[in-house]
PDB file of C-alpha atoms in Angstrom:
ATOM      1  CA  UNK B   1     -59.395  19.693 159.575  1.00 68.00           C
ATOM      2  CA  UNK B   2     -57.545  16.356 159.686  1.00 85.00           C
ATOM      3  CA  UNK B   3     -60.087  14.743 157.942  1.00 87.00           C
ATOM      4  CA  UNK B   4     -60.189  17.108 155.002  1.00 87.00           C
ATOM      5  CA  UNK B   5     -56.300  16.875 155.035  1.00 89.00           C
ATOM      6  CA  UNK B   6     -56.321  12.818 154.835  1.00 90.00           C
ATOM      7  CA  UNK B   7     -59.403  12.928 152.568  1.00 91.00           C
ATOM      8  CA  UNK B   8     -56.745  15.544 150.249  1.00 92.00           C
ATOM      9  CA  UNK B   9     -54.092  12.784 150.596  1.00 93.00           C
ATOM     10  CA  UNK B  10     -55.524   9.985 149.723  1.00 93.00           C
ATOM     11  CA  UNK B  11     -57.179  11.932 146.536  1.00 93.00           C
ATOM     12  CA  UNK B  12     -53.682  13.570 145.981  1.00 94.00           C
ATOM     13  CA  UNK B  13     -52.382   9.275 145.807  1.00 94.00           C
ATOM     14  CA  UNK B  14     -55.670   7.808 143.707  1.00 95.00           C
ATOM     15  CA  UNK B  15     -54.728  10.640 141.344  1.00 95.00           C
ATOM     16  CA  UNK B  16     -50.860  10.448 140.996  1.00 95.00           C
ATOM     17  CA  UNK B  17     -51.131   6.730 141.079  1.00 96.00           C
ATOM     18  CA  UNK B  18     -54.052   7.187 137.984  1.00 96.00           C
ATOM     19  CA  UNK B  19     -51.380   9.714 136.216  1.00 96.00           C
ATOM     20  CA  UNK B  20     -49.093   6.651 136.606  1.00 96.00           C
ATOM     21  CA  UNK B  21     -51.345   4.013 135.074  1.00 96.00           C
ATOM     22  CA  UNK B  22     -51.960   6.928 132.169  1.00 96.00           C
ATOM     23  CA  UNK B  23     -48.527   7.080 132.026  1.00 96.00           C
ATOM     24  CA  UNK B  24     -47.769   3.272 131.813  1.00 97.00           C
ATOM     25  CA  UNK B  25     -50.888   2.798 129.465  1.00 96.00           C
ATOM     26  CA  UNK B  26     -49.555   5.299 127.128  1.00 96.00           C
ATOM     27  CA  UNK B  27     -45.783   4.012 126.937  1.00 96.00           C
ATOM     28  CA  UNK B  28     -47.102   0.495 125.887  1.00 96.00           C
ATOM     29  CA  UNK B  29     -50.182   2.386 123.408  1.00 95.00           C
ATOM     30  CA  UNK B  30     -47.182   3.947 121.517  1.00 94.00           C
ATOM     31  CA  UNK B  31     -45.030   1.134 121.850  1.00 93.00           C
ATOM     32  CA  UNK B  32     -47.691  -1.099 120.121  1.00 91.00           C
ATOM     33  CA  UNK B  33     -48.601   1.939 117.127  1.00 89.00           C
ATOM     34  CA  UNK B  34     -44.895   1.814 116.985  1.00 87.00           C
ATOM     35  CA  UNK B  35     -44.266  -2.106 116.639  1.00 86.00           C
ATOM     36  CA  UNK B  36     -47.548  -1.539 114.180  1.00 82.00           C
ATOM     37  CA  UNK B  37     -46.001   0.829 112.013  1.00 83.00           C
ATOM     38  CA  UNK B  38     -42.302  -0.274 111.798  1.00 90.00           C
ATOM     39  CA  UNK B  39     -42.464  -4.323 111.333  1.00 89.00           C
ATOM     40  CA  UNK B  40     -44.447  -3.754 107.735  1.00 90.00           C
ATOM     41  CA  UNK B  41     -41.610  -0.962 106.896  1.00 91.00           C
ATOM     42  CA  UNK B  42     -38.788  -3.728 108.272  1.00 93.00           C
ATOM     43  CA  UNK B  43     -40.224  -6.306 106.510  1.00 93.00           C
ATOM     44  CA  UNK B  44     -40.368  -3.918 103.283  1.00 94.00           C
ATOM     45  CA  UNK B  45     -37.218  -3.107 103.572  1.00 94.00           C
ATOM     46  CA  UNK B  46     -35.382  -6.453 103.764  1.00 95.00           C
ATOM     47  CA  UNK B  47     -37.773  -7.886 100.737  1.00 95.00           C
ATOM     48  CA  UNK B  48     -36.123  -5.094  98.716  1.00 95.00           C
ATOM     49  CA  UNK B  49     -33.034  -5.432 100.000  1.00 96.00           C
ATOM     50  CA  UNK B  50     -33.274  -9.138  98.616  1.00 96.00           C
ATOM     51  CA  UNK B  51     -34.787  -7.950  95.416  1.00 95.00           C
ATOM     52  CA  UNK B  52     -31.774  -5.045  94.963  1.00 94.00           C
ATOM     53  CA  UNK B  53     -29.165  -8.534  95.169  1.00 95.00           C
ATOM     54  CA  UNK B  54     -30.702 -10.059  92.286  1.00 93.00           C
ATOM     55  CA  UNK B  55     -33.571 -12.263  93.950  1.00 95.00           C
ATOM     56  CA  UNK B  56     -36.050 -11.542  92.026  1.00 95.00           C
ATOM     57  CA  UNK B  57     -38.185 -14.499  92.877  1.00 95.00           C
ATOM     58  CA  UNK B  58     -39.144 -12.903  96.148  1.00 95.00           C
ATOM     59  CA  UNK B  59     -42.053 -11.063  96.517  1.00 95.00           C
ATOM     60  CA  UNK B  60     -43.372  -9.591  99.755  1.00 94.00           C
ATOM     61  CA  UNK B  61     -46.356 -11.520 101.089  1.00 92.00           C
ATOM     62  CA  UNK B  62     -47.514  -9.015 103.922  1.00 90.00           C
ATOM     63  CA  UNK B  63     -50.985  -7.296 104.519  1.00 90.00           C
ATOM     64  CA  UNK B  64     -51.488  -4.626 106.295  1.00 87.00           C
ATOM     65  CA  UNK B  65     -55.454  -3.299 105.261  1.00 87.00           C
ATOM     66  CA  UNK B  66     -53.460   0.157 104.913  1.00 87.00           C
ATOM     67  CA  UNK B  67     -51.175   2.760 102.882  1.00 88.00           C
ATOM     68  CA  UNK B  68     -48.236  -0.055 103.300  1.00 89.00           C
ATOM     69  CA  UNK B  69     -50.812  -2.484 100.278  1.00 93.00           C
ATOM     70  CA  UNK B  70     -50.382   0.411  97.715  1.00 94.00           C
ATOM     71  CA  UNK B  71     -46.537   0.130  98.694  1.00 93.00           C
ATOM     72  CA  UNK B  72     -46.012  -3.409  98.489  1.00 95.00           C
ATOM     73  CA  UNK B  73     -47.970  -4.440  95.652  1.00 95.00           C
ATOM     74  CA  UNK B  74     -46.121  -1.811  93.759  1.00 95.00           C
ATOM     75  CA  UNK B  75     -43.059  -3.222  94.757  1.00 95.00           C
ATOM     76  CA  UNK B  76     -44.130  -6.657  93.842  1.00 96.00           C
ATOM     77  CA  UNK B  77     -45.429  -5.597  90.462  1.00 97.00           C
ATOM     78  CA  UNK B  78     -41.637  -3.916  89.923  1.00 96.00           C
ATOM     79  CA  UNK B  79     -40.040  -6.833  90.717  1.00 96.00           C
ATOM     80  CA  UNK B  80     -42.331  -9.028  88.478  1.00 96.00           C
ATOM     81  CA  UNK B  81     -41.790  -6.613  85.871  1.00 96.00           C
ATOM     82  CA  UNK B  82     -38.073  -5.843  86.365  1.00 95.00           C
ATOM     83  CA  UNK B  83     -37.747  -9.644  86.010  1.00 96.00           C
ATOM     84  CA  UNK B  84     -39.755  -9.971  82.952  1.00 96.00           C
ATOM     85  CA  UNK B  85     -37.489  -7.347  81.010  1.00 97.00           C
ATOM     86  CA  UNK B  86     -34.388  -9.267  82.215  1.00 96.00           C
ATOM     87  CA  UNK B  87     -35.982 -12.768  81.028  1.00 96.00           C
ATOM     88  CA  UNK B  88     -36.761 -10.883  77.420  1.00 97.00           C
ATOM     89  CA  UNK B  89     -33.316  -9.266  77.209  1.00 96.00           C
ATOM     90  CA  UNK B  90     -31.726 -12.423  78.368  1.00 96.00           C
ATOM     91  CA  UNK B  91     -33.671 -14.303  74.942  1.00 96.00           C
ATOM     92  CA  UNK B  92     -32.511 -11.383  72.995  1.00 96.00           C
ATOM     93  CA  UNK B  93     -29.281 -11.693  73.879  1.00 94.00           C
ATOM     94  CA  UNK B  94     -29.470 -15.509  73.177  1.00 95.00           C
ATOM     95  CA  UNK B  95     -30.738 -14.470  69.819  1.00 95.00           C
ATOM     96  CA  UNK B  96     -27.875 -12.241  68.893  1.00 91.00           C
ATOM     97  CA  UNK B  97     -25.450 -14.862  69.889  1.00 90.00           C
ATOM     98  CA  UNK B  98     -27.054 -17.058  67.804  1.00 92.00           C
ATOM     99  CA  UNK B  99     -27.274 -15.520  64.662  1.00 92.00           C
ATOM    100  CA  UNK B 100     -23.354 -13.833  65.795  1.00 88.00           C
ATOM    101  CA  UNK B 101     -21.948 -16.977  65.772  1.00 90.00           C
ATOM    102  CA  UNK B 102     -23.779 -18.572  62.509  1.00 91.00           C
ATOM    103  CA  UNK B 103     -22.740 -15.538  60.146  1.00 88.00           C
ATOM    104  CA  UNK B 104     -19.794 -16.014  57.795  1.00 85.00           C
ATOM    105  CA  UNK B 105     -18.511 -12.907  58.655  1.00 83.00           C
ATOM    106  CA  UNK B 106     -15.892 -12.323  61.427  1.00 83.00           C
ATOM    107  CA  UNK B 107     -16.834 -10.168  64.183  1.00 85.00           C
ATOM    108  CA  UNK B 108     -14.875  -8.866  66.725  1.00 83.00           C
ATOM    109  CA  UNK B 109     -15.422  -6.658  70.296  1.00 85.00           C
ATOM    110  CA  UNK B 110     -12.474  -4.257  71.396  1.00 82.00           C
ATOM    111  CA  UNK B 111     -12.455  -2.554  74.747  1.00 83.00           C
ATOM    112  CA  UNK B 112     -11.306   1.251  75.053  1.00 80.00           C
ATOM    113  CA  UNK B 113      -7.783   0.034  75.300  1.00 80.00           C
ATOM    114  CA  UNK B 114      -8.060  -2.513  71.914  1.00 79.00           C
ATOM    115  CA  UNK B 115      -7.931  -5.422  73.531  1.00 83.00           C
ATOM    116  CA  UNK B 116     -10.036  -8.078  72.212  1.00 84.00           C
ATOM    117  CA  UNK B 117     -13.165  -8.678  74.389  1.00 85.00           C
ATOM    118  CA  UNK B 118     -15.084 -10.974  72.219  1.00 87.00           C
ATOM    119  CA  UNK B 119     -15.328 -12.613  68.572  1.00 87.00           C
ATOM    120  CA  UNK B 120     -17.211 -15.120  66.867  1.00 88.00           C
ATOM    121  CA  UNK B 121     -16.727 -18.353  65.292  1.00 89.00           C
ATOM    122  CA  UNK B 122     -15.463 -16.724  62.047  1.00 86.00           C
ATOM    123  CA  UNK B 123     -13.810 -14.658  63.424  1.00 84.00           C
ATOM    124  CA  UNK B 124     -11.786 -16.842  65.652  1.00 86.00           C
ATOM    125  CA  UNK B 125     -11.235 -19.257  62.816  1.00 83.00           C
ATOM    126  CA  UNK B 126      -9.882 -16.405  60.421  1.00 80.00           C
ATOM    127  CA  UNK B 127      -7.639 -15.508  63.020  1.00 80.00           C
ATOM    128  CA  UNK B 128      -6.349 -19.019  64.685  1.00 80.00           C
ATOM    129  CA  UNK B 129      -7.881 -17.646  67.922  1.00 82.00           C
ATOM    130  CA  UNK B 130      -9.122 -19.861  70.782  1.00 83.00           C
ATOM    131  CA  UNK B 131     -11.668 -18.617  72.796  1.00 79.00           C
ATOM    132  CA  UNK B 132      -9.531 -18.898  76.182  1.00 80.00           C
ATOM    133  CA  UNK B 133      -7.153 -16.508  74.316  1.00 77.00           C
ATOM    134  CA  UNK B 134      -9.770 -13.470  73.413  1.00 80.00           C
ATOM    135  CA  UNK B 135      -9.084 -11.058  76.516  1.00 78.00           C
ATOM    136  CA  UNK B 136      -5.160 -11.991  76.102  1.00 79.00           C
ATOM    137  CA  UNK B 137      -4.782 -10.121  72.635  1.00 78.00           C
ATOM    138  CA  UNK B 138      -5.092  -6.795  71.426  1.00 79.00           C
ATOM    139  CA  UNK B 139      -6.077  -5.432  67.980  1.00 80.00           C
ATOM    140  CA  UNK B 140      -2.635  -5.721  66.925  1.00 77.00           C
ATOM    141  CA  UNK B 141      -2.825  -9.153  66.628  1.00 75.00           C
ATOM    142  CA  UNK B 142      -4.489  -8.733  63.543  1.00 74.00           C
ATOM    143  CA  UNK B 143      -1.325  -8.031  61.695  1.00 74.00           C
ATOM    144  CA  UNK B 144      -2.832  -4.590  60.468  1.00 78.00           C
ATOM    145  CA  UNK B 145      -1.881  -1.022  61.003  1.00 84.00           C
ATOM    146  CA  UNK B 146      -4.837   0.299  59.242  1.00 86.00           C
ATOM    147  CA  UNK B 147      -6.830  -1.408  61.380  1.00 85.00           C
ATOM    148  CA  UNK B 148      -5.344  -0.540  64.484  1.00 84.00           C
ATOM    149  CA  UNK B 149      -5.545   3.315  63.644  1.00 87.00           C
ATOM    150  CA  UNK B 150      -8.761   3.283  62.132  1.00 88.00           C
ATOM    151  CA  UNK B 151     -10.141   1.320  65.406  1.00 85.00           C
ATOM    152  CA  UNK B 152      -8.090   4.202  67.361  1.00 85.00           C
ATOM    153  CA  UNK B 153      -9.674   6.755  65.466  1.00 88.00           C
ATOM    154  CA  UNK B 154     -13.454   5.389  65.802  1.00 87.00           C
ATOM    155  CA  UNK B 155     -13.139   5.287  69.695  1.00 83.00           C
ATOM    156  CA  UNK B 156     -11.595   8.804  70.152  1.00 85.00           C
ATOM    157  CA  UNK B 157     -14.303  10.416  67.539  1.00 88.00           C
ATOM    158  CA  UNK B 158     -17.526   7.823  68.078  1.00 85.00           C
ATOM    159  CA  UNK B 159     -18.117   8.266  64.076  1.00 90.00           C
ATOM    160  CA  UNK B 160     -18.754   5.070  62.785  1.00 90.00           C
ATOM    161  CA  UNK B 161     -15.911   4.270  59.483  1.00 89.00           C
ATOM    162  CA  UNK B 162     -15.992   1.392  56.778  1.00 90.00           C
ATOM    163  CA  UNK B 163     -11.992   0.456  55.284  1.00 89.00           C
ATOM    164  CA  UNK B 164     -11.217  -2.050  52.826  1.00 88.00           C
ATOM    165  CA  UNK B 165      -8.208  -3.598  53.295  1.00 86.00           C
ATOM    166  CA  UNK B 166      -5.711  -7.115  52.374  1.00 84.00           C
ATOM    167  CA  UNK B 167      -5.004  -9.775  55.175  1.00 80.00           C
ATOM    168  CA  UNK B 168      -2.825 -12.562  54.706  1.00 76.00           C
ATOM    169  CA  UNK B 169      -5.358 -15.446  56.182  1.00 73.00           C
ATOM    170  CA  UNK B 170      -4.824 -19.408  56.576  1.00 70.00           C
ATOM    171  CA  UNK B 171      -1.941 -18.778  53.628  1.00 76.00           C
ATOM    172  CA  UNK B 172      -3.893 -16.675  51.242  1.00 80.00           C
ATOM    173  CA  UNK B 173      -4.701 -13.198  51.213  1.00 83.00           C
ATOM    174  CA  UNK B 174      -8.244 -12.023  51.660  1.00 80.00           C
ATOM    175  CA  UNK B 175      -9.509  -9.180  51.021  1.00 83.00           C
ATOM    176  CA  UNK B 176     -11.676  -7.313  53.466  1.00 81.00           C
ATOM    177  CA  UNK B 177     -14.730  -4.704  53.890  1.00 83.00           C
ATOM    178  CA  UNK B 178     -14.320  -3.784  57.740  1.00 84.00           C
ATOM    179  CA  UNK B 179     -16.766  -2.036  59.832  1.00 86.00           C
ATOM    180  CA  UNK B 180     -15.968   0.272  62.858  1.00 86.00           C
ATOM    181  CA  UNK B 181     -18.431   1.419  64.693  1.00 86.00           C
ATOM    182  CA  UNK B 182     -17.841   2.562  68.696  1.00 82.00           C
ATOM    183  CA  UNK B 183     -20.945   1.659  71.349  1.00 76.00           C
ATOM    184  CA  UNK B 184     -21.064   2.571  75.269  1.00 67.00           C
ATOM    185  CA  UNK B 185     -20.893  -0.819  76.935  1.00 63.00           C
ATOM    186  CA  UNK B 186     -22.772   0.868  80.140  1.00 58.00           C
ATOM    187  CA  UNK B 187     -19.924   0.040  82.300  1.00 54.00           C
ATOM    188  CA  UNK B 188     -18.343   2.748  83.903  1.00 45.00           C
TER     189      UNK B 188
END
């Protein structure tokens, strides 16, 4: 019987000490899958992370020969096309400011509060203002009450208004067709 009972012990060892070695095998098997899975996802992750700052130069250079491709060449065709819209606004903006600041007519930008945001080169030469000075004033600097109120009243409604009114400009008076017209700036 002490045979049997040795032979049972030693079988009772080969097979904990194979349990181990399944045991150890399968901690570094899902280990690895896990590493596998995770460094594309950390990798995605920072790249967009860098793209939502405003680098959108980088571009994720990363294959994986699974689901993770469809993900990052979508995010690299975003990011190519996120920064193409930018580059065209950007040239229409460039436009506008252009064509703003070649017009004889005086434009000016009021924030919610009538405080002059922005005005072009008529505009600041009608009104002796320096450039430096824009977000310093408010409407009222342009000597009008009628223009005050009607700005007031364009901002609480949102209807657009035309006035006509006399400025005394550069030591004349002028008269002039003004348009009001209130637009969301997209800041909140």
């Amino acid at each position: 019987l002490e045979p049997v009972e040795v032979a049972m012990q030693h079988n009772m060892t080969m097979l904990a000490a194979a349990l181990f070695l399944a045991l150890v095998a399968s901690a570094l098997l899902a280990l690895w899958l896990g590493h596998r899975q995770i460094a594309p996802i950390l990798t995605i992750i920072r790249a967009a992370r860098d793209i939502m700052g405003g680098n959108l130069r980088r571009r994720i250079l990363l294959r994986t020969d699974d689901e993770f491709d469809i993900l990052i060449y979508t995010l690299n065709r975003l990011t190519d096309s996120l920064s193409q819209k930018i580059d065209e606004a950007r040239t229409e903006n460039e436009k506008l400011n252009l064509i703003l600041e070649s017009m004889d007519n005086g434009v000016f930008l009021f924030d919610e509060a009538g405080n002059i945001t922005d005005a072009n080169r008529q505009a600041r030469r009608l009104f002796a203002l320096h450039p430096e000075d824009l977000r310093r004033h408010s409407i009222h600097v342009l000597g009008n009450a009628e223009i005050s109120e009607t700005a007031q009243q364009v901002l609480e409604t949102g209807a657009p208004k035309t006035i006509h009114t006399k400025l005394q400009l550069l030591a004349a008076p002028h008269t002039f067709r003004i348009y009001f017209a209130a637009f969301q700036t997209g800041e909140a």
